[in-house]
Amino acid sequence: MKKTLTYSLALVASLLFCIQASSQEYRKDRLFMPKGTSSGGLQISYVDLSSIDSDIFLIVEGLNAEGTMMSVAPFFSYTYKDNKAVGLKLKYSKGSGGISDVDLSLLSDDPLLSLEDIKASTRNIQLQFFQRSYLGLDQNGRFGLFNDLVLSYGTSRSSFSVGEKNLDAYTNTKKVKLGICPGIMIFILNNISTHVSMSIGGVSFTHTENFKDGVLSGSRDYTKAHFAPDVSDISMGLTVYF
């Protein structure tokens, strides 16, 4: 938990530094990414979640749940101005999770609901357009911070089962989001860098359709604005410059 909080504070601080980089004089002293630079790379993310490590489910007695989410995202960017770049990213995500046992008692003596062996899986593909601002931290241009303003469109499909029985129920989701994603970058070679980034929220619109036995059973549209460090959306990446 302490490491997660440290990473969160560091990445949020990077956003503040990138805002400070709007000063023209400061950009000249800390040129990190020169105009005309092209780059391509790969970003990966893996998250392992468990009810044992969460304080959110303390009021649910007997909960035993876990899940994993992984994503792979190739990307390309071009620096159109010193310390300013635009790029495209194609992100594929796959996740699975389950509840092996839960007694929903809400701290009372009488269980309200008892469930077991529930499983879910999801697949998501997302196209992202991002505008990136860099801020160099040293005169040699080895260490830097960046902030991405990301416009994305994604589609996903989630399916569910209980025990060995497939419920023949699934959910299709379409989502448009404008988000903020700061990060830290280090050049390990002259033309290769590695980075860590984390989403800190944004504004999104989501359309969800629920299907049962292949027939539409319901739909929902909703808008959400949320700004906070998202520890489930931490990514690491490798970039090659040419």
PDB file of N, CA, C and O in Angstrom, residues 38-45 71-77 89 130 132 134 146 184-197 235-242:
ATOM      1  N   SER A  38      10.517  11.018 -34.224  1.00  0.00           N
ATOM      2  CA  SER A  38       9.474  10.000 -34.345  1.00  0.00           C
ATOM      3  C   SER A  38       9.808   8.836 -33.425  1.00  0.00           C
ATOM      4  O   SER A  38      10.979   8.544 -33.166  1.00  0.00           O
ATOM      5  N   SER A  39       8.790   8.154 -32.946  1.00  0.00           N
ATOM      6  CA  SER A  39       9.024   7.037 -32.030  1.00  0.00           C
ATOM      7  C   SER A  39       7.922   6.001 -32.149  1.00  0.00           C
ATOM      8  O   SER A  39       6.800   6.293 -32.572  1.00  0.00           O
ATOM      9  N   GLY A  40       8.250   4.784 -31.759  1.00  0.00           N
ATOM     10  CA  GLY A  40       7.289   3.697 -31.715  1.00  0.00           C
ATOM     11  C   GLY A  40       7.651   2.782 -30.567  1.00  0.00           C
ATOM     12  O   GLY A  40       8.824   2.692 -30.169  1.00  0.00           O
ATOM     13  N   GLY A  41       6.668   2.117 -30.022  1.00  0.00           N
ATOM     14  CA  GLY A  41       6.975   1.262 -28.884  1.00  0.00           C
ATOM     15  C   GLY A  41       5.821   0.383 -28.479  1.00  0.00           C
ATOM     16  O   GLY A  41       4.812   0.257 -29.183  1.00  0.00           O
ATOM     17  N   LEU A  42       5.982  -0.216 -27.308  1.00  0.00           N
ATOM     18  CA  LEU A  42       4.988  -1.145 -26.779  1.00  0.00           C
ATOM     19  C   LEU A  42       4.796  -0.864 -25.293  1.00  0.00           C
ATOM     20  O   LEU A  42       5.767  -0.663 -24.554  1.00  0.00           O
ATOM     21  N   GLN A  43       3.544  -0.845 -24.878  1.00  0.00           N
ATOM     22  CA  GLN A  43       3.201  -0.609 -23.476  1.00  0.00           C
ATOM     23  C   GLN A  43       2.410  -1.797 -22.947  1.00  0.00           C
ATOM     24  O   GLN A  43       1.521  -2.311 -23.625  1.00  0.00           O
ATOM     25  N   ILE A  44       2.739  -2.264 -21.757  1.00  0.00           N
ATOM     26  CA  ILE A  44       2.059  -3.413 -21.168  1.00  0.00           C
ATOM     27  C   ILE A  44       1.581  -3.082 -19.766  1.00  0.00           C
ATOM     28  O   ILE A  44       2.128  -2.197 -19.097  1.00  0.00           O
ATOM     29  N   SER A  45       0.560  -3.798 -19.338  1.00  0.00           N
ATOM     30  CA  SER A  45       0.017  -3.607 -17.997  1.00  0.00           C
ATOM     31  C   SER A  45      -0.509  -4.939 -17.492  1.00  0.00           C
ATOM     32  O   SER A  45      -1.090  -5.724 -18.250  1.00  0.00           O
ATOM     33  N   SER A  71      -2.987  -6.038 -20.432  1.00  0.00           N
ATOM     34  CA  SER A  71      -3.186  -5.307 -21.679  1.00  0.00           C
ATOM     35  C   SER A  71      -1.860  -5.145 -22.416  1.00  0.00           C
ATOM     36  O   SER A  71      -0.795  -5.105 -21.802  1.00  0.00           O
ATOM     37  N   VAL A  72      -1.965  -5.057 -23.736  1.00  0.00           N
ATOM     38  CA  VAL A  72      -0.822  -4.818 -24.619  1.00  0.00           C
ATOM     39  C   VAL A  72      -1.211  -3.692 -25.558  1.00  0.00           C
ATOM     40  O   VAL A  72      -2.309  -3.695 -26.125  1.00  0.00           O
ATOM     41  N   ALA A  73      -0.307  -2.706 -25.730  1.00  0.00           N
ATOM     42  CA  ALA A  73      -0.663  -1.525 -26.520  1.00  0.00           C
ATOM     43  C   ALA A  73       0.537  -1.029 -27.334  1.00  0.00           C
ATOM     44  O   ALA A  73       1.417  -0.353 -26.788  1.00  0.00           O
ATOM     45  N   PRO A  74       0.608  -1.350 -28.637  1.00  0.00           N
ATOM     46  CA  PRO A  74       1.618  -0.720 -29.495  1.00  0.00           C
ATOM     47  C   PRO A  74       1.225   0.721 -29.790  1.00  0.00           C
ATOM     48  O   PRO A  74       0.034   1.054 -29.837  1.00  0.00           O
ATOM     49  N   PHE A  75       2.231   1.588 -29.971  1.00  0.00           N
ATOM     50  CA  PHE A  75       1.922   3.001 -30.214  1.00  0.00           C
ATOM     51  C   PHE A  75       2.978   3.640 -31.113  1.00  0.00           C
ATOM     52  O   PHE A  75       4.095   3.124 -31.281  1.00  0.00           O
ATOM     53  N   PHE A  76       2.589   4.777 -31.687  1.00  0.00           N
ATOM     54  CA  PHE A  76       3.490   5.578 -32.532  1.00  0.00           C
ATOM     55  C   PHE A  76       3.241   7.047 -32.210  1.00  0.00           C
ATOM     56  O   PHE A  76       2.109   7.461 -31.986  1.00  0.00           O
ATOM     57  N   SER A  77       4.321   7.849 -32.192  1.00  0.00           N
ATOM     58  CA  SER A  77       4.162   9.279 -31.920  1.00  0.00           C
ATOM     59  C   SER A  77       5.147  10.097 -32.740  1.00  0.00           C
ATOM     60  O   SER A  77       6.182   9.587 -33.198  1.00  0.00           O
ATOM     61  N   LYS A  89      -2.399   5.039 -30.368  1.00  0.00           N
ATOM     62  CA  LYS A  89      -2.141   3.817 -29.610  1.00  0.00           C
ATOM     63  C   LYS A  89      -3.309   2.864 -29.794  1.00  0.00           C
ATOM     64  O   LYS A  89      -4.477   3.262 -29.735  1.00  0.00           O
ATOM     65  N   PHE A 130      -3.437  10.624 -28.521  1.00  0.00           N
ATOM     66  CA  PHE A 130      -2.924  11.355 -27.365  1.00  0.00           C
ATOM     67  C   PHE A 130      -2.041  12.525 -27.775  1.00  0.00           C
ATOM     68  O   PHE A 130      -1.363  12.484 -28.813  1.00  0.00           O
ATOM     69  N   ARG A 132       0.984  14.714 -26.045  1.00  0.00           N
ATOM     70  CA  ARG A 132       1.923  14.544 -24.936  1.00  0.00           C
ATOM     71  C   ARG A 132       2.802  15.781 -24.746  1.00  0.00           C
ATOM     72  O   ARG A 132       3.304  16.349 -25.717  1.00  0.00           O
ATOM     73  N   TYR A 134       6.276  17.011 -22.611  1.00  0.00           N
ATOM     74  CA  TYR A 134       7.453  16.499 -21.905  1.00  0.00           C
ATOM     75  C   TYR A 134       8.060  17.581 -21.024  1.00  0.00           C
ATOM     76  O   TYR A 134       7.943  18.777 -21.289  1.00  0.00           O
ATOM     77  N   PHE A 146       6.268  13.323 -18.254  1.00  0.00           N
ATOM     78  CA  PHE A 146       5.364  13.633 -19.358  1.00  0.00           C
ATOM     79  C   PHE A 146       3.923  13.553 -18.877  1.00  0.00           C
ATOM     80  O   PHE A 146       3.620  12.944 -17.838  1.00  0.00           O
ATOM     81  N   ILE A 184       6.575   8.911 -15.905  1.00  0.00           N
ATOM     82  CA  ILE A 184       8.002   9.146 -15.722  1.00  0.00           C
ATOM     83  C   ILE A 184       8.759   8.383 -16.810  1.00  0.00           C
ATOM     84  O   ILE A 184       8.431   7.228 -17.101  1.00  0.00           O
ATOM     85  N   MET A 185       9.782   9.016 -17.420  1.00  0.00           N
ATOM     86  CA  MET A 185      10.520   8.415 -18.518  1.00  0.00           C
ATOM     87  C   MET A 185      12.022   8.477 -18.262  1.00  0.00           C
ATOM     88  O   MET A 185      12.531   9.482 -17.754  1.00  0.00           O
ATOM     89  N   ILE A 186      12.733   7.405 -18.641  1.00  0.00           N
ATOM     90  CA  ILE A 186      14.186   7.334 -18.497  1.00  0.00           C
ATOM     91  C   ILE A 186      14.785   6.774 -19.782  1.00  0.00           C
ATOM     92  O   ILE A 186      14.328   5.730 -20.281  1.00  0.00           O
ATOM     93  N   PHE A 187      15.789   7.438 -20.342  1.00  0.00           N
ATOM     94  CA  PHE A 187      16.514   6.932 -21.499  1.00  0.00           C
ATOM     95  C   PHE A 187      17.590   5.962 -21.020  1.00  0.00           C
ATOM     96  O   PHE A 187      18.528   6.350 -20.327  1.00  0.00           O
ATOM     97  N   ILE A 188      17.458   4.673 -21.405  1.00  0.00           N
ATOM     98  CA  ILE A 188      18.457   3.677 -21.038  1.00  0.00           C
ATOM     99  C   ILE A 188      19.561   3.576 -22.092  1.00  0.00           C
ATOM    100  O   ILE A 188      20.669   3.140 -21.799  1.00  0.00           O
ATOM    101  N   LEU A 189      19.249   3.984 -23.327  1.00  0.00           N
ATOM    102  CA  LEU A 189      20.210   4.145 -24.401  1.00  0.00           C
ATOM    103  C   LEU A 189      19.884   5.443 -25.119  1.00  0.00           C
ATOM    104  O   LEU A 189      18.862   6.080 -24.846  1.00  0.00           O
ATOM    105  N   ASN A 190      20.747   5.846 -26.054  1.00  0.00           N
ATOM    106  CA  ASN A 190      20.518   7.126 -26.734  1.00  0.00           C
ATOM    107  C   ASN A 190      19.196   7.167 -27.490  1.00  0.00           C
ATOM    108  O   ASN A 190      18.588   8.235 -27.618  1.00  0.00           O
ATOM    109  N   ASN A 191      18.748   6.018 -28.015  1.00  0.00           N
ATOM    110  CA  ASN A 191      17.507   5.998 -28.798  1.00  0.00           C
ATOM    111  C   ASN A 191      16.458   5.045 -28.227  1.00  0.00           C
ATOM    112  O   ASN A 191      15.513   4.677 -28.918  1.00  0.00           O
ATOM    113  N   ILE A 192      16.610   4.650 -26.973  1.00  0.00           N
ATOM    114  CA  ILE A 192      15.642   3.750 -26.331  1.00  0.00           C
ATOM    115  C   ILE A 192      15.331   4.268 -24.934  1.00  0.00           C
ATOM    116  O   ILE A 192      16.239   4.569 -24.162  1.00  0.00           O
ATOM    117  N   SER A 193      14.041   4.358 -24.633  1.00  0.00           N
ATOM    118  CA  SER A 193      13.632   4.800 -23.300  1.00  0.00           C
ATOM    119  C   SER A 193      12.606   3.831 -22.717  1.00  0.00           C
ATOM    120  O   SER A 193      11.946   3.078 -23.441  1.00  0.00           O
ATOM    121  N   THR A 194      12.486   3.869 -21.410  1.00  0.00           N
ATOM    122  CA  THR A 194      11.444   3.112 -20.712  1.00  0.00           C
ATOM    123  C   THR A 194      10.628   4.079 -19.863  1.00  0.00           C
ATOM    124  O   THR A 194      11.134   5.134 -19.464  1.00  0.00           O
ATOM    125  N   HIS A 195       9.386   3.738 -19.614  1.00  0.00           N
ATOM    126  CA  HIS A 195       8.534   4.659 -18.870  1.00  0.00           C
ATOM    127  C   HIS A 195       7.501   3.916 -18.034  1.00  0.00           C
ATOM    128  O   HIS A 195       7.204   2.738 -18.279  1.00  0.00           O
ATOM    129  N   VAL A 196       6.970   4.609 -17.044  1.00  0.00           N
ATOM    130  CA  VAL A 196       5.856   4.141 -16.221  1.00  0.00           C
ATOM    131  C   VAL A 196       4.812   5.247 -16.194  1.00  0.00           C
ATOM    132  O   VAL A 196       5.153   6.416 -15.996  1.00  0.00           O
ATOM    133  N   SER A 197       3.550   4.900 -16.404  1.00  0.00           N
ATOM    134  CA  SER A 197       2.488   5.905 -16.419  1.00  0.00           C
ATOM    135  C   SER A 197       1.258   5.381 -15.691  1.00  0.00           C
ATOM    136  O   SER A 197       1.095   4.168 -15.490  1.00  0.00           O
ATOM    137  N   SER A 235       0.833   1.360 -16.222  1.00  0.00           N
ATOM    138  CA  SER A 235       1.447   0.692 -17.371  1.00  0.00           C
ATOM    139  C   SER A 235       2.946   0.972 -17.430  1.00  0.00           C
ATOM    140  O   SER A 235       3.410   2.011 -16.982  1.00  0.00           O
ATOM    141  N   MET A 236       3.674   0.021 -18.010  1.00  0.00           N
ATOM    142  CA  MET A 236       5.103   0.179 -18.281  1.00  0.00           C
ATOM    143  C   MET A 236       5.314   0.023 -19.790  1.00  0.00           C
ATOM    144  O   MET A 236       4.605  -0.744 -20.436  1.00  0.00           O
ATOM    145  N   GLY A 237       6.277   0.763 -20.315  1.00  0.00           N
ATOM    146  CA  GLY A 237       6.495   0.714 -21.742  1.00  0.00           C
ATOM    147  C   GLY A 237       7.935   0.895 -22.158  1.00  0.00           C
ATOM    148  O   GLY A 237       8.770   1.373 -21.379  1.00  0.00           O
ATOM    149  N   LEU A 238       8.212   0.507 -23.393  1.00  0.00           N
ATOM    150  CA  LEU A 238       9.537   0.651 -24.006  1.00  0.00           C
ATOM    151  C   LEU A 238       9.355   1.376 -25.332  1.00  0.00           C
ATOM    152  O   LEU A 238       8.490   1.002 -26.125  1.00  0.00           O
ATOM    153  N   THR A 239      10.166   2.411 -25.580  1.00  0.00           N
ATOM    154  CA  THR A 239      10.041   3.239 -26.770  1.00  0.00           C
ATOM    155  C   THR A 239      11.361   3.303 -27.522  1.00  0.00           C
ATOM    156  O   THR A 239      12.421   3.459 -26.913  1.00  0.00           O
ATOM    157  N   VAL A 240      11.287   3.197 -28.861  1.00  0.00           N
ATOM    158  CA  VAL A 240      12.448   3.335 -29.742  1.00  0.00           C
ATOM    159  C   VAL A 240      12.259   4.598 -30.572  1.00  0.00           C
ATOM    160  O   VAL A 240      11.189   4.822 -31.144  1.00  0.00           O
ATOM    161  N   TYR A 241      13.307   5.422 -30.665  1.00  0.00           N
ATOM    162  CA  TYR A 241      13.249   6.699 -31.389  1.00  0.00           C
ATOM    163  C   TYR A 241      14.068   6.601 -32.674  1.00  0.00           C
ATOM    164  O   TYR A 241      15.146   6.014 -32.708  1.00  0.00           O
ATOM    165  N   PHE A 242      13.528   7.225 -33.733  1.00  0.00           N
ATOM    166  CA  PHE A 242      14.204   7.156 -35.028  1.00  0.00           C
ATOM    167  C   PHE A 242      13.941   8.422 -35.835  1.00  0.00           C
ATOM    168  O   PHE A 242      13.145   9.255 -35.431  1.00  0.00           O
TER     169      PHE A 242
END
